[in-house]
N, CA and C atoms as an extended XYZ file, in Angstrom:
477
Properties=species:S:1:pos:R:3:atomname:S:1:resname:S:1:resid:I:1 pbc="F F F"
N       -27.134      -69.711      -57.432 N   UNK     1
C       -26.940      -69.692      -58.876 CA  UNK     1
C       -25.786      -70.632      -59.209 C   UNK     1
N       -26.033      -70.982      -60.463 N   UNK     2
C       -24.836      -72.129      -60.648 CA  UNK     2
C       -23.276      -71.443      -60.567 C   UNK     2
N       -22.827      -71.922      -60.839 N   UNK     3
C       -21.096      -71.294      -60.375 CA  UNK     3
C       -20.564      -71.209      -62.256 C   UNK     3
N       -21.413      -71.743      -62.988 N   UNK     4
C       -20.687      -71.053      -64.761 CA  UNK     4
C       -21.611      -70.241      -64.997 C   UNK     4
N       -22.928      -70.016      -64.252 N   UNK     5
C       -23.453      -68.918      -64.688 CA  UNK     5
C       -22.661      -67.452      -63.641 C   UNK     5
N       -22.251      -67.882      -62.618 N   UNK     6
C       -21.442      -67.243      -62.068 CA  UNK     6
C       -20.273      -66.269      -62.475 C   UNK     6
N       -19.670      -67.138      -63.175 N   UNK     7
C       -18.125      -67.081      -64.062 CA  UNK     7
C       -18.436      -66.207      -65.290 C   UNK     7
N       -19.539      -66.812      -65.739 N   UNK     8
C       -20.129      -66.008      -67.460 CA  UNK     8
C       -20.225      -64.547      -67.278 C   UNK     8
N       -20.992      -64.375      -66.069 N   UNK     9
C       -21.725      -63.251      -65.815 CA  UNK     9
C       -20.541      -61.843      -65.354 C   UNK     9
N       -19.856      -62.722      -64.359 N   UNK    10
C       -18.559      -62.092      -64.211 CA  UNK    10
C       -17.596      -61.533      -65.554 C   UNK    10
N       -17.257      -62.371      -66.461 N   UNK    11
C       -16.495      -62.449      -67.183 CA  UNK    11
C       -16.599      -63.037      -68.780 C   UNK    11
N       -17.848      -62.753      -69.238 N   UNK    12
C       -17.769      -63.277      -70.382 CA  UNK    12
C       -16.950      -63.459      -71.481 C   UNK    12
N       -16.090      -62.981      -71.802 N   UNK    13
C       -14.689      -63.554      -72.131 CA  UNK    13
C       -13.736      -64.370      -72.003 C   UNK    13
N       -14.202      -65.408      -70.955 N   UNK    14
C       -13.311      -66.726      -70.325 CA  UNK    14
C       -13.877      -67.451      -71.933 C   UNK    14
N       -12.935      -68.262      -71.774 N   UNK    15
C       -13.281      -69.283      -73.105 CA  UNK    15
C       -13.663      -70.547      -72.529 C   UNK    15
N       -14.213      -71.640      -73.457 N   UNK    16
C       -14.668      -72.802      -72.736 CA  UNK    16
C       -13.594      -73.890      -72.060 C   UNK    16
N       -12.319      -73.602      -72.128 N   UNK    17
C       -11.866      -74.424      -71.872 CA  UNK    17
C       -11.193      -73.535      -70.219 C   UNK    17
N       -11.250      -72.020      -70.459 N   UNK    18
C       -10.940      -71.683      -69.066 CA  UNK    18
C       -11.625      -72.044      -68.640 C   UNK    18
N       -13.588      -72.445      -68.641 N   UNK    19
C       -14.449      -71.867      -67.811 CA  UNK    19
C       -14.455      -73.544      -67.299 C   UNK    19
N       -14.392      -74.642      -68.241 N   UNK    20
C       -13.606      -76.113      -67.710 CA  UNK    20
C       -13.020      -75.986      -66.735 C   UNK    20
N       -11.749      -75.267      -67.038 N   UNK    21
C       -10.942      -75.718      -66.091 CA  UNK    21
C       -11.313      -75.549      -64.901 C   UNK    21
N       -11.628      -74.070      -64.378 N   UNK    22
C       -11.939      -73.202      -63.136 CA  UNK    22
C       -13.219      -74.075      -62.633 C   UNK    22
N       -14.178      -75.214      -63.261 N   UNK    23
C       -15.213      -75.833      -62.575 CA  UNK    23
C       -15.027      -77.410      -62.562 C   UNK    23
N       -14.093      -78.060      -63.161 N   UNK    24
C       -13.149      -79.320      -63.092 CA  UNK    24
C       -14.245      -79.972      -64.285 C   UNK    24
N       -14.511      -79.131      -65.458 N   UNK    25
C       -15.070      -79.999      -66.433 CA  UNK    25
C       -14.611      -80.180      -67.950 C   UNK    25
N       -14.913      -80.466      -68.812 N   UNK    26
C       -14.096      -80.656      -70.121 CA  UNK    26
C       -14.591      -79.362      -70.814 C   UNK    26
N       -13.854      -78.797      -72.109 N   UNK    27
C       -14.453      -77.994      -72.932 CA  UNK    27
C       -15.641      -78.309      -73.191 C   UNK    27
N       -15.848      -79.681      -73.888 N   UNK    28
C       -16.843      -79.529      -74.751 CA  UNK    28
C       -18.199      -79.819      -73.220 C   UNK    28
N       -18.261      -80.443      -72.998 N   UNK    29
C       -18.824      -80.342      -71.381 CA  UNK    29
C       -19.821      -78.631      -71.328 C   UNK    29
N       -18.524      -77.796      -70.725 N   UNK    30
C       -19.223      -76.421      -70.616 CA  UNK    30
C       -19.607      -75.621      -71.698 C   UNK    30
N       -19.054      -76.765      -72.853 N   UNK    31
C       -19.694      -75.771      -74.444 CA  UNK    31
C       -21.354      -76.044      -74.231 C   UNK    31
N       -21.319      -77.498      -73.951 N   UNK    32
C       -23.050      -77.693      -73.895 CA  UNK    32
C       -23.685      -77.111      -73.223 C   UNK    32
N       -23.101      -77.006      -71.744 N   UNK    33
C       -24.033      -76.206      -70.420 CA  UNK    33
C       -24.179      -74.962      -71.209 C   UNK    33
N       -23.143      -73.865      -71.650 N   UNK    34
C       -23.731      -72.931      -72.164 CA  UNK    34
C       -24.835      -72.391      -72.859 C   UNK    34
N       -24.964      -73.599      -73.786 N   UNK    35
C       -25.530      -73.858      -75.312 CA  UNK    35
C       -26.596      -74.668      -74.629 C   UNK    35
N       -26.951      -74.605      -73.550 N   UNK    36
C       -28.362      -74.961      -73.198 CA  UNK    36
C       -28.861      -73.631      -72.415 C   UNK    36
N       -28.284      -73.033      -71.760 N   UNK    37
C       -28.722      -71.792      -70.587 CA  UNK    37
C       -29.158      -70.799      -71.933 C   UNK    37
N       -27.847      -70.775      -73.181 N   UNK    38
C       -28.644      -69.624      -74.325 CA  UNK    38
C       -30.144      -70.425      -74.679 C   UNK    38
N       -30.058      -71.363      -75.026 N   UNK    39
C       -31.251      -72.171      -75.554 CA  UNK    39
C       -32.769      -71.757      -74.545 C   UNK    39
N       -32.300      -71.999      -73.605 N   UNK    40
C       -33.801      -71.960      -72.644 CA  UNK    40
C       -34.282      -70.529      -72.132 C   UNK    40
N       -32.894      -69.762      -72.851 N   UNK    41
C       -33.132      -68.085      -72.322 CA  UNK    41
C       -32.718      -67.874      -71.028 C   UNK    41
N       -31.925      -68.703      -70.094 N   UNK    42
C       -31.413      -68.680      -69.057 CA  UNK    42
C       -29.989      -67.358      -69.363 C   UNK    42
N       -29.187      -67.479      -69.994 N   UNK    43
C       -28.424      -66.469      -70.616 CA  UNK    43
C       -28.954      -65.431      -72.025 C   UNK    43
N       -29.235      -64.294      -71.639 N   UNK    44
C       -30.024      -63.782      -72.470 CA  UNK    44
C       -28.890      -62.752      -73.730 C   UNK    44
N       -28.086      -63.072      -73.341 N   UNK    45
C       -27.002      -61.781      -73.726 CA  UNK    45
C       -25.844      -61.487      -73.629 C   UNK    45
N       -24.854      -61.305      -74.072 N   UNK    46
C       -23.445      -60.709      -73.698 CA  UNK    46
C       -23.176      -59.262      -74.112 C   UNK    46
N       -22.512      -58.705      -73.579 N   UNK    47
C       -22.774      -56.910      -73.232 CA  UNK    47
C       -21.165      -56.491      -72.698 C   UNK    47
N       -20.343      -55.978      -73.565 N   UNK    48
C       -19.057      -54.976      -73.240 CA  UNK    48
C       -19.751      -54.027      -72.038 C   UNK    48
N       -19.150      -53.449      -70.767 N   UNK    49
C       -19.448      -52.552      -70.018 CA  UNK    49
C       -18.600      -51.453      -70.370 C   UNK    49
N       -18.611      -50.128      -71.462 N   UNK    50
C       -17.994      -49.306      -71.730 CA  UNK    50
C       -18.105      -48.113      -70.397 C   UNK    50
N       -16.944      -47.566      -70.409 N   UNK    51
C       -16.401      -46.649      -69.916 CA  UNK    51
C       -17.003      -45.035      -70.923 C   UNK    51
N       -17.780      -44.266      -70.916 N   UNK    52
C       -18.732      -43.131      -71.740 CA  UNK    52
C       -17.453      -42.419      -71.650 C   UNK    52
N       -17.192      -42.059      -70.454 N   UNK    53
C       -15.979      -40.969      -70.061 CA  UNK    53
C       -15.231      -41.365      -70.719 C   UNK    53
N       -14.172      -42.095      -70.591 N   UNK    54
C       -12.775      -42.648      -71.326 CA  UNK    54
C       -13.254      -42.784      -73.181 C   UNK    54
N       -14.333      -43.152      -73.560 N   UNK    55
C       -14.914      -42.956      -74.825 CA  UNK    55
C       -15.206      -41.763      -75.409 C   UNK    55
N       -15.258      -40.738      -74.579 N   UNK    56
C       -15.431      -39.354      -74.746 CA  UNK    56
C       -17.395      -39.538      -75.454 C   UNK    56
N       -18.116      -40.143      -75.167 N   UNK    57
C       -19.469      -40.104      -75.298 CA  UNK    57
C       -20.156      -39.230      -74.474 C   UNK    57
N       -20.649      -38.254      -75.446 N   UNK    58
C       -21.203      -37.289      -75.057 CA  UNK    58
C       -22.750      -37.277      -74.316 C   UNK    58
N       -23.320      -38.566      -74.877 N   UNK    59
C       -24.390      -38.788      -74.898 CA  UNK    59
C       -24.987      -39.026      -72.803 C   UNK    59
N       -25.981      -39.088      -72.572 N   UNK    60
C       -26.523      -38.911      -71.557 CA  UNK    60
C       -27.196      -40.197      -70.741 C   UNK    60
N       -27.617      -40.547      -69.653 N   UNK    61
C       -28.444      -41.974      -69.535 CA  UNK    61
C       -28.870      -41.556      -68.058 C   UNK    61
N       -30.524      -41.801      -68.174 N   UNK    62
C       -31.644      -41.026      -66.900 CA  UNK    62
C       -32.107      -42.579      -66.659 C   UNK    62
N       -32.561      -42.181      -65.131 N   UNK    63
C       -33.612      -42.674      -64.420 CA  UNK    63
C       -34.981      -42.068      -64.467 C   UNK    63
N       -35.667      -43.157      -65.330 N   UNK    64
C       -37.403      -42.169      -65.418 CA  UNK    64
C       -38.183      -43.022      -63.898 C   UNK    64
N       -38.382      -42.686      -63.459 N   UNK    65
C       -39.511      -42.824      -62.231 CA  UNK    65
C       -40.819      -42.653      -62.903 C   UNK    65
N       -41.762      -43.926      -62.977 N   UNK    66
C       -43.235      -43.822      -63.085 CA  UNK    66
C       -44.008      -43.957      -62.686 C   UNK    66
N       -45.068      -43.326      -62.130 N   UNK    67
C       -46.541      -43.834      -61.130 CA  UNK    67
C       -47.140      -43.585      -62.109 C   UNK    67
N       -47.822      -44.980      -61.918 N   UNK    68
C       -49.191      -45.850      -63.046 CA  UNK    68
C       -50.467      -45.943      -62.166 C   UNK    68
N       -51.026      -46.362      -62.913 N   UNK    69
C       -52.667      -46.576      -62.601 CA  UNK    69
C       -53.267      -47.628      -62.781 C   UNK    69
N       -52.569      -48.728      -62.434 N   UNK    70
C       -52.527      -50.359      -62.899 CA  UNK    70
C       -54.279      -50.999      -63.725 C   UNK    70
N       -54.340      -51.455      -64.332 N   UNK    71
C       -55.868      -52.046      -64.672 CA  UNK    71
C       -55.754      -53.581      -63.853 C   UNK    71
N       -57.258      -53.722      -63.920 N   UNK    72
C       -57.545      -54.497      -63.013 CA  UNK    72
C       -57.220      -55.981      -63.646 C   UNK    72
N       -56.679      -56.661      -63.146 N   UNK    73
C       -56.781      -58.212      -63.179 CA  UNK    73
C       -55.129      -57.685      -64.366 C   UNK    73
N       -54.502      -57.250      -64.479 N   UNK    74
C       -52.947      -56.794      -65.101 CA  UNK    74
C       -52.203      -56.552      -64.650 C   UNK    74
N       -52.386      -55.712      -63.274 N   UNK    75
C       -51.573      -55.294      -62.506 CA  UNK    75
C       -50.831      -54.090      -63.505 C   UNK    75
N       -49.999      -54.005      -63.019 N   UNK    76
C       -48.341      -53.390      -63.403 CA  UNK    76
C       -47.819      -53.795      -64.701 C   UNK    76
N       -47.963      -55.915      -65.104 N   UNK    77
C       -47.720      -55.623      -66.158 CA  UNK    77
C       -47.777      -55.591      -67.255 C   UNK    77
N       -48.477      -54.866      -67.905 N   UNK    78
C       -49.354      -54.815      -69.109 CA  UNK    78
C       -48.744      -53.275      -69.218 C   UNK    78
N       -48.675      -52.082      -68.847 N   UNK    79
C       -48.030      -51.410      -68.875 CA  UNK    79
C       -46.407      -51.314      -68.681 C   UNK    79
N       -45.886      -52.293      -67.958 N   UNK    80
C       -44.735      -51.994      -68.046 CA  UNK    80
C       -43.876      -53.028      -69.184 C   UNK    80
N       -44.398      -53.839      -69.987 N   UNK    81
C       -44.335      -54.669      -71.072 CA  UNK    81
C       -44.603      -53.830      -72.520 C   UNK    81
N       -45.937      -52.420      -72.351 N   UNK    82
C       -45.471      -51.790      -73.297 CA  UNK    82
C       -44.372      -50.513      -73.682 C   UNK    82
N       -44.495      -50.331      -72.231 N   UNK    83
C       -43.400      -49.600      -72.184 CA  UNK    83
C       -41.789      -50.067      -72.229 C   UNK    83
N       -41.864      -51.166      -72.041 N   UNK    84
C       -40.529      -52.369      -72.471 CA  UNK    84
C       -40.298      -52.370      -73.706 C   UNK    84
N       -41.516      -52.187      -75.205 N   UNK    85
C       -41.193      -52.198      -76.456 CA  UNK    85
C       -40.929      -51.113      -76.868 C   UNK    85
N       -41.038      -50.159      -76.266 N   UNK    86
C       -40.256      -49.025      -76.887 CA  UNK    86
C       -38.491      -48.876      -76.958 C   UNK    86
N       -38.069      -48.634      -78.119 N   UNK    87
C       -37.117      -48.532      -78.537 CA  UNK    87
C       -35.822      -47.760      -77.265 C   UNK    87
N       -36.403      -46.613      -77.185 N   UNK    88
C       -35.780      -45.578      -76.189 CA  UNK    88
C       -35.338      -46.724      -74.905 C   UNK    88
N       -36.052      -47.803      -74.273 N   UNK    89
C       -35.813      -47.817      -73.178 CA  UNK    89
C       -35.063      -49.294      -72.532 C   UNK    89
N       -33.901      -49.062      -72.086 N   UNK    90
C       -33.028      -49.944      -71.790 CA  UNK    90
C       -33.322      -51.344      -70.938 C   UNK    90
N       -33.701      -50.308      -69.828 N   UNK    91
C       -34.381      -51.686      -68.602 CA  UNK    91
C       -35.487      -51.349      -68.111 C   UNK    91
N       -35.952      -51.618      -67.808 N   UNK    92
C       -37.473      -51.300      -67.116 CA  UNK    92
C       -37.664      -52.264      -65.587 C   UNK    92
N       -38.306      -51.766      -64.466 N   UNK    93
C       -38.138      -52.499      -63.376 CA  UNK    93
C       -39.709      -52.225      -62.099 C   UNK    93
N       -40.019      -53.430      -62.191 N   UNK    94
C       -40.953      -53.050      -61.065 CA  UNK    94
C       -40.543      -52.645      -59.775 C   UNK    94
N       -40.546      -51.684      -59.032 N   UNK    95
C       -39.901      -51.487      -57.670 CA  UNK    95
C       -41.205      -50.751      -56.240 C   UNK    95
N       -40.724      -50.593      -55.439 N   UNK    96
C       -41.409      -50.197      -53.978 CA  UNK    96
C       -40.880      -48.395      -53.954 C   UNK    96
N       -41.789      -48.270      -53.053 N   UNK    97
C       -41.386      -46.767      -53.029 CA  UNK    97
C       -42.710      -45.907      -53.349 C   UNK    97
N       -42.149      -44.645      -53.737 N   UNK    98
C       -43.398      -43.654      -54.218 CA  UNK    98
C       -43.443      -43.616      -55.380 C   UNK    98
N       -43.089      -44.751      -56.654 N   UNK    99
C       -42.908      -44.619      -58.175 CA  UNK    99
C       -43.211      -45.981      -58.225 C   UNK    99
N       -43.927      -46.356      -58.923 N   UNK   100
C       -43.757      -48.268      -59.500 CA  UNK   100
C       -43.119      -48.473      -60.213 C   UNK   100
N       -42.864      -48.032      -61.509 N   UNK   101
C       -42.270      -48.864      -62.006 CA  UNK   101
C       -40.934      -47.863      -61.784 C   UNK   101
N       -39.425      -48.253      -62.928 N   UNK   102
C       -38.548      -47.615      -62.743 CA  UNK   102
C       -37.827      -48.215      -64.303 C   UNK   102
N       -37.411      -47.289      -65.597 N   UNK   103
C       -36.810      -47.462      -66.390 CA  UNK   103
C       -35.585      -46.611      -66.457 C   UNK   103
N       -34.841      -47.234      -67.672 N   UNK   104
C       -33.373      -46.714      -67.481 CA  UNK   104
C       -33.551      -46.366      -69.553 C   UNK   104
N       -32.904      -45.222      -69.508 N   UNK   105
C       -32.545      -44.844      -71.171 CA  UNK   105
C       -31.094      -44.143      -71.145 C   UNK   105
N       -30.533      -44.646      -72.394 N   UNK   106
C       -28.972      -44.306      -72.138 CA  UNK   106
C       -28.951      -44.163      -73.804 C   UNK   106
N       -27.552      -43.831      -74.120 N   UNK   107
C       -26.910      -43.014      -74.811 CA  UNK   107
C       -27.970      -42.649      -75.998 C   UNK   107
N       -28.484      -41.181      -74.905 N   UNK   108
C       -29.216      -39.993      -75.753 CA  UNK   108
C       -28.819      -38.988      -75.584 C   UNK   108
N       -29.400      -37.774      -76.295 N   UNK   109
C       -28.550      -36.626      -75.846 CA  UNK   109
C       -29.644      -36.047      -74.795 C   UNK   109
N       -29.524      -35.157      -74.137 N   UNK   110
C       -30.421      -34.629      -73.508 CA  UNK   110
C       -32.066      -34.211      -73.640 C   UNK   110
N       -31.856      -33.695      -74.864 N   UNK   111
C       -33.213      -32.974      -75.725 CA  UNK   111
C       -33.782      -34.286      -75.964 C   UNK   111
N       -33.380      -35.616      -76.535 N   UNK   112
C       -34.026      -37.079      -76.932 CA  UNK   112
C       -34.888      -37.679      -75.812 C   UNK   112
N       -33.563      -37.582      -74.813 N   UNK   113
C       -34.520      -38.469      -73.314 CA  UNK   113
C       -35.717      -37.291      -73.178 C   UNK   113
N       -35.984      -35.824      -72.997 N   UNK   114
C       -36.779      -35.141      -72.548 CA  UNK   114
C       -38.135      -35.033      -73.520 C   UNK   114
N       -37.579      -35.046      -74.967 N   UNK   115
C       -38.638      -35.249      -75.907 CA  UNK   115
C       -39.375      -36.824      -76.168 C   UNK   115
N       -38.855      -38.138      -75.312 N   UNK   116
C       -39.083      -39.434      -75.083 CA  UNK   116
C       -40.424      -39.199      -73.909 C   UNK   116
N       -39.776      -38.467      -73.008 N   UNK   117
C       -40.507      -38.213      -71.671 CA  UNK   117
C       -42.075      -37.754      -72.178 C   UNK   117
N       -42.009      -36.513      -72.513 N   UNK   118
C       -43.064      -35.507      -72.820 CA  UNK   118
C       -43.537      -36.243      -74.487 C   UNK   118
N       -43.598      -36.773      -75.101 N   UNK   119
C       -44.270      -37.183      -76.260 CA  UNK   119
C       -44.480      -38.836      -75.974 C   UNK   119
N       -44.136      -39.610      -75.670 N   UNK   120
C       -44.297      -40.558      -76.042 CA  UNK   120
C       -44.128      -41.262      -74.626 C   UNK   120
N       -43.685      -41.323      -73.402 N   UNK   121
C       -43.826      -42.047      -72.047 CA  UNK   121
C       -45.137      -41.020      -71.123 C   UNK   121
N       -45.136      -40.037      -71.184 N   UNK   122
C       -46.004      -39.561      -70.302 CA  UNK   122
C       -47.749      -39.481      -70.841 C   UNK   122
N       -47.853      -39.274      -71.773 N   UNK   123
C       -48.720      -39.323      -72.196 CA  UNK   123
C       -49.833      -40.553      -72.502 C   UNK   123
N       -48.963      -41.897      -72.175 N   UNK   124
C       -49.448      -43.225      -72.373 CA  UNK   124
C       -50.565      -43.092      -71.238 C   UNK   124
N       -51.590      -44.283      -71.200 N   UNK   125
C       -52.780      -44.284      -70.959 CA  UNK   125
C       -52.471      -44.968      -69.328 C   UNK   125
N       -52.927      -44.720      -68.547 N   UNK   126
C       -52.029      -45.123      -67.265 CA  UNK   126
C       -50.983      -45.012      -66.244 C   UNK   126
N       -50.559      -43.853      -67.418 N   UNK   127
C       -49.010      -42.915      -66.675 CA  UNK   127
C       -49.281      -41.679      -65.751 C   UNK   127
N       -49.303      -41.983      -64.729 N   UNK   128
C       -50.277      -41.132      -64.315 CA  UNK   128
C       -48.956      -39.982      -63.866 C   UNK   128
N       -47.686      -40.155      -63.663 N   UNK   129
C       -46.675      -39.320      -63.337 CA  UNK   129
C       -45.199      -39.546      -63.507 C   UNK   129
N       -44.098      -38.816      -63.607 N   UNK   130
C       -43.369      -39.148      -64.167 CA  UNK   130
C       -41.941      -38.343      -63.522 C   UNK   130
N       -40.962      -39.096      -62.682 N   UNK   131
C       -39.791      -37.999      -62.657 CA  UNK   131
C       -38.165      -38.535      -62.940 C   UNK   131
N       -37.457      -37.792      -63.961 N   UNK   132
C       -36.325      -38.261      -64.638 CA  UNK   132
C       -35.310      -37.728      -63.995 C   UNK   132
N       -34.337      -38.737      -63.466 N   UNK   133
C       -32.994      -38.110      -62.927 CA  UNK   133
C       -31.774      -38.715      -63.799 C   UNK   133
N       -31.222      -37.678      -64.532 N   UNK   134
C       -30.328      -38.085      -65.521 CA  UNK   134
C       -28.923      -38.139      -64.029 C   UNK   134
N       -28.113      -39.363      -64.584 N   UNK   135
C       -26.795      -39.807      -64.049 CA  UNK   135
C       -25.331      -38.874      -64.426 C   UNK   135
N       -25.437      -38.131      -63.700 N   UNK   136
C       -24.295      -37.084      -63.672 CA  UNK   136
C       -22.536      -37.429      -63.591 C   UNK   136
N       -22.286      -38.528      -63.123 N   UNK   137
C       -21.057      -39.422      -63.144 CA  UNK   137
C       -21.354      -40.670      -62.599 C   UNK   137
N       -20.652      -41.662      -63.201 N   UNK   138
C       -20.494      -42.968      -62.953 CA  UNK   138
C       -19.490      -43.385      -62.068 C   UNK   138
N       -19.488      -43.925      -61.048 N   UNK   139
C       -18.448      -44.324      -60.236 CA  UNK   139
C       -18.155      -45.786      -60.149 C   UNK   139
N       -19.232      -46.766      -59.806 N   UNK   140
C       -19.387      -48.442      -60.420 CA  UNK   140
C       -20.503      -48.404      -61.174 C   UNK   140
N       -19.911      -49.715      -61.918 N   UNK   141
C       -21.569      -50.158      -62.801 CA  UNK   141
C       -21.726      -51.661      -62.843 C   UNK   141
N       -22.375      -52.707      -62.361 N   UNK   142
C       -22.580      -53.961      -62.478 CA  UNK   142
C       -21.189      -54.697      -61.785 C   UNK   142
N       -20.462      -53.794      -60.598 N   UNK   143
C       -19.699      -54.401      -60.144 CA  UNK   143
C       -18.417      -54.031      -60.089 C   UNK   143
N       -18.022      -53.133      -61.230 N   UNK   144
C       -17.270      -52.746      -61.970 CA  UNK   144
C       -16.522      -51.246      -61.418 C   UNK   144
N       -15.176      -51.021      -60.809 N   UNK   145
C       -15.315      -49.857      -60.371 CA  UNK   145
C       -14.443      -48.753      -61.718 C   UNK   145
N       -15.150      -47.585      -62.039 N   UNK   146
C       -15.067      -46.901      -63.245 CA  UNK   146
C       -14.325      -45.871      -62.929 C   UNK   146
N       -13.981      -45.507      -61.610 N   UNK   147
C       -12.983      -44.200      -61.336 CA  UNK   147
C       -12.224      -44.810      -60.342 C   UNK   147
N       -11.112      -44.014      -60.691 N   UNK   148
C        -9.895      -44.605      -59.696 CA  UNK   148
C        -9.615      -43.513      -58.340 C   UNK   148
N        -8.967      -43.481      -57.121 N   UNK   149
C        -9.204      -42.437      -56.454 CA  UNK   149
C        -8.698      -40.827      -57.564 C   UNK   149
N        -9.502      -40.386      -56.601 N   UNK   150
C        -9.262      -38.683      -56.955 CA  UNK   150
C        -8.131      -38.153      -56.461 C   UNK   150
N        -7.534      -37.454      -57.989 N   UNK   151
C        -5.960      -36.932      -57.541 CA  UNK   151
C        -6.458      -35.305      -57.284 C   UNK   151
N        -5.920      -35.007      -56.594 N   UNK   152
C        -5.751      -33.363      -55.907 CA  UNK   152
C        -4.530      -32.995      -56.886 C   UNK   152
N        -5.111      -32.166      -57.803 N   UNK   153
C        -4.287      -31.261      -58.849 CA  UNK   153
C        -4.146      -30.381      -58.390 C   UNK   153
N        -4.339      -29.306      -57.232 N   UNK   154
C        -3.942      -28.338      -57.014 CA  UNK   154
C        -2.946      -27.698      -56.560 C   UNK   154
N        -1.826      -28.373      -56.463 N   UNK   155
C        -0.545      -28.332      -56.312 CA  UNK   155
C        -0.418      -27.790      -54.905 C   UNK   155
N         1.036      -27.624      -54.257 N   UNK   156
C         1.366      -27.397      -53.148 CA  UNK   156
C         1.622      -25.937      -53.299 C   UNK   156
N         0.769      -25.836      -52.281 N   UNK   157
C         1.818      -23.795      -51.535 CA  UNK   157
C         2.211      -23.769      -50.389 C   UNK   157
N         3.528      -23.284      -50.446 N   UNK   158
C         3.925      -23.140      -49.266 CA  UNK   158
C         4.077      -21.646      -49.074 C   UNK   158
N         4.108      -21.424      -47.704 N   UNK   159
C         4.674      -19.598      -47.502 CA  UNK   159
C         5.950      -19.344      -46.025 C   UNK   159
């Protein structure tokens, strides 16, 4: 991968003249490279990685596991493209294993992701099964480490 898509991805907050410097090119230089990678859809996005905990967000974010029933000459994705337009669902991923596909839904409350599941993902034409493991704590995310070691509050006894 190129080394400013490198840097971006890492750190989208470098400005163009850091992201110059750190690759020995001019501002306006890496203004263009940018402003071509958004252009061609090579960079699709920039995205804060919030901390839920430290935000006090109450809200919830599952792993749905799906086994499909692929149609012929579509494969996988024709279903997993409509299940991509639904609102509810973050990422969606073809994977190996005993599930094909694999989506991600985040800040819902509990009752939302389960009423998503049972009305409107399981019931689709091809879904042939379905199992959700909601994320109970975060420890890294995209690289990122989100807890610091664990302090032992339980104070000392001596006798």
């Amino acid at each position: 991968m190129d080394k400013l898509l490198e840097l971006v991805e890492k750190n989208p907050r470098l400005s163009n003249k850091e992201l110059g410097v750190m690759l020995g090119l001019t501002e306006q230089e890496t203004e263009e490279r940018i402003r071509k990678y958004e252009q061609d859809g090579t960079i699709k996005g920039y995205r804060a990685l919030i901390d839920k905990e430290k935000a006090n967000d109450e809200t919830v974010s599952a792993l749905i596991e799906i086994k499909v029933q692929p149609k012929f000459s579509h494969g996988f994705d024709e279903l997993a493209n409509t299940i991509a337009q639904l609102d509810e669902v973050e990422s969606i991923f073809l994977m190996s294993g005993g599930y094909d596909l694999c989506c991600t839904v985040s800040d819902k409350t509990f009752q939302e992701v389960a009423m998503f599941v049972a009305n409107r993902l399981s019931p689709m034409e091809g879904v042939v099964s379905t199992a959700t493991h909601f994320i109970l704590k975060r420890y890294k995310e995209k690289g990122i480490v989100l807890q610091g070691e664990s302090k032992d509050d339980r104070g000392t006894i001596s006798f």
